Structures are given as C-alpha cells and as structure tokens.
C-alpha cells in the first residue's frame, strides 16, 4: 500500500526491472496490478491487511497483466505525475478492456510492458 501514486508506480517499475526471470532472482516473473481509493486497514497478527472494493478491484485487474506487465486503473492514472513519469521512461501503455463479472460496465485499463 502506498499513499503516493508516483512512488507506487516507481516501485512497480523497479520490481519489474529486477525480476527478469533469470536465475539470480529465482526465475521469477511478476504480474502487477494497481488501483487507488479508500480501503479498510486492519491489524492482523504481525502486520496490516487491507480489505474492500478498492483492494478487490486491484486484484481483479491483475488478470489483464501478463509477465513483466503492470495493469493499472484509470483512477490511479488521474495523478498527472503518472503520465509525466511514463513519458520520461519512454513507456506507452497498451489499453485493454476489462469487464468484471459483477457489472455490465467495461473499463479501459492501461497496461505497461517492462522490458
């Protein structure tokens, strides 16, 4: 969980650049999804856990991300620093369509491929 959208995206990009599927990182490839909004934070055992529609929507977005990709909601992308940062990196998102099973509404979801 992040309180700053730009720091969230920077962390996601850094993770994707670190986990390239090579033996040094255990041959691991990541799929990342990001959404922003209110949620319920609860102290459980030795840490904090998050619940609510925001968390559920972020989890569902992950199905749009393939290996070494970051899927994020338009709500998250409202921060103008996001598009500025992507321009700096020379990244252009591909738009994919998402239709959750609980609604007739469709969402255009930006997805970044990190090489």
Tab-separated table of C-alpha atoms in Angstrom:
chain	number	residue	atom	x	y	z
A	1	UNK	CA	0.000	0.000	0.000
A	2	UNK	CA	1.222	3.470	-0.913
A	3	UNK	CA	-0.033	6.929	-0.059
A	4	UNK	CA	1.693	8.422	-3.105
A	5	UNK	CA	0.739	7.279	-6.627
A	6	UNK	CA	4.061	8.154	-8.212
A	7	UNK	CA	6.050	6.253	-5.584
A	8	UNK	CA	3.753	3.270	-6.138
A	9	UNK	CA	4.416	3.243	-9.876
A	10	UNK	CA	8.151	3.739	-9.389
A	11	UNK	CA	8.205	0.735	-7.046
A	12	UNK	CA	6.228	-1.381	-9.532
A	13	UNK	CA	8.589	-0.480	-12.393
A	14	UNK	CA	11.647	-1.189	-10.203
A	15	UNK	CA	10.218	-4.593	-9.238
A	16	UNK	CA	9.556	-5.483	-12.873
A	17	UNK	CA	13.083	-4.432	-13.839
A	18	UNK	CA	14.552	-6.528	-11.005
A	19	UNK	CA	12.601	-9.729	-11.641
A	20	UNK	CA	13.612	-10.619	-15.175
A	21	UNK	CA	13.135	-14.362	-14.927
A	22	UNK	CA	16.844	-15.047	-14.540
A	23	UNK	CA	18.383	-17.476	-12.035
A	24	UNK	CA	19.653	-14.663	-9.761
A	25	UNK	CA	16.043	-13.809	-8.890
A	26	UNK	CA	14.828	-17.424	-8.764
A	27	UNK	CA	13.493	-17.401	-12.340
A	28	UNK	CA	10.543	-15.351	-11.050
A	29	UNK	CA	8.410	-13.187	-13.351
A	30	UNK	CA	5.808	-10.812	-11.893
A	31	UNK	CA	2.363	-9.534	-12.847
A	32	UNK	CA	1.419	-6.303	-11.060
A	33	UNK	CA	-1.915	-4.520	-10.786
A	34	UNK	CA	-2.601	-1.120	-9.235
A	35	UNK	CA	-5.771	0.711	-8.235
A	36	UNK	CA	-6.341	3.600	-5.855
A	37	UNK	CA	-9.111	4.514	-3.491
A	38	UNK	CA	-10.383	4.015	0.036
A	39	UNK	CA	-9.958	0.737	1.869
A	40	UNK	CA	-10.179	-0.757	5.310
A	41	UNK	CA	-6.846	-1.382	7.056
A	42	UNK	CA	-6.809	-3.943	9.869
A	43	UNK	CA	-4.015	-5.050	12.198
A	44	UNK	CA	-3.762	-8.821	11.823
A	45	UNK	CA	-1.140	-10.914	13.595
A	46	UNK	CA	2.141	-9.105	12.983
A	47	UNK	CA	1.088	-6.749	10.189
A	48	UNK	CA	-1.567	-4.719	8.474
A	49	UNK	CA	-4.010	-6.208	5.969
A	50	UNK	CA	-6.262	-4.290	3.569
A	51	UNK	CA	-9.869	-5.019	2.579
A	52	UNK	CA	-12.652	-3.503	0.495
A	53	UNK	CA	-13.755	-2.787	-3.059
A	54	UNK	CA	-10.551	-0.951	-3.913
A	55	UNK	CA	-8.445	-3.968	-2.977
A	56	UNK	CA	-10.794	-6.377	-4.764
A	57	UNK	CA	-10.766	-4.305	-7.960
A	58	UNK	CA	-6.955	-4.142	-7.923
A	59	UNK	CA	-6.802	-7.915	-7.543
A	60	UNK	CA	-9.192	-8.431	-10.471
A	61	UNK	CA	-7.114	-6.123	-12.693
A	62	UNK	CA	-4.201	-8.499	-12.322
A	63	UNK	CA	-5.792	-10.898	-14.816
A	64	UNK	CA	-5.069	-8.296	-17.518
A	65	UNK	CA	-1.344	-8.223	-16.772
A	66	UNK	CA	0.995	-10.781	-18.254
A	67	UNK	CA	4.513	-11.489	-17.137
A	68	UNK	CA	6.609	-8.336	-16.681
A	69	UNK	CA	3.491	-6.152	-17.060
A	70	UNK	CA	1.771	-3.590	-14.861
A	71	UNK	CA	-2.003	-3.096	-15.196
A	72	UNK	CA	-3.465	-0.028	-13.518
A	73	UNK	CA	-6.828	1.647	-13.275
A	74	UNK	CA	-7.798	4.999	-14.757
A	75	UNK	CA	-8.498	6.153	-11.174
A	76	UNK	CA	-4.846	5.530	-10.349
A	77	UNK	CA	-3.696	7.285	-13.532
A	78	UNK	CA	-5.538	10.511	-12.622
A	79	UNK	CA	-2.358	11.767	-10.937
A	80	UNK	CA	-0.687	13.899	-13.664
A	81	UNK	CA	2.726	12.826	-12.412
A	82	UNK	CA	1.999	9.309	-13.670
A	83	UNK	CA	1.836	10.281	-17.355
A	84	UNK	CA	4.838	12.563	-16.923
A	85	UNK	CA	6.892	9.749	-15.394
A	86	UNK	CA	5.869	7.334	-18.164
A	87	UNK	CA	6.964	9.877	-20.781
A	88	UNK	CA	10.329	10.199	-19.018
A	89	UNK	CA	10.770	6.425	-19.239
A	90	UNK	CA	9.528	6.281	-22.830
A	91	UNK	CA	6.721	3.896	-21.854
A	92	UNK	CA	3.401	3.871	-23.678
A	93	UNK	CA	0.604	1.797	-22.136
A	94	UNK	CA	-1.480	-0.583	-24.193
A	95	UNK	CA	-5.199	-0.229	-23.456
A	96	UNK	CA	-7.024	-3.472	-22.656
A	97	UNK	CA	-10.717	-3.890	-21.931
A	98	UNK	CA	-11.885	-5.283	-18.610
A	99	UNK	CA	-15.455	-6.304	-17.830
A	100	UNK	CA	-15.890	-7.517	-14.256
A	101	UNK	CA	-18.383	-10.318	-13.715
A	102	UNK	CA	-20.400	-8.234	-11.226
A	103	UNK	CA	-21.354	-5.440	-13.652
A	104	UNK	CA	-22.216	-4.690	-17.272
A	105	UNK	CA	-19.740	-1.817	-17.242
A	106	UNK	CA	-16.452	-2.158	-19.118
A	107	UNK	CA	-13.228	-0.416	-18.210
A	108	UNK	CA	-10.300	0.611	-20.382
A	109	UNK	CA	-7.224	-0.452	-18.453
A	110	UNK	CA	-3.712	0.782	-19.292
A	111	UNK	CA	-1.083	-1.978	-19.224
A	112	UNK	CA	2.664	-1.377	-19.334
A	113	UNK	CA	5.176	-3.914	-20.613
A	114	UNK	CA	8.535	-3.529	-18.863
A	115	UNK	CA	11.387	-4.862	-20.981
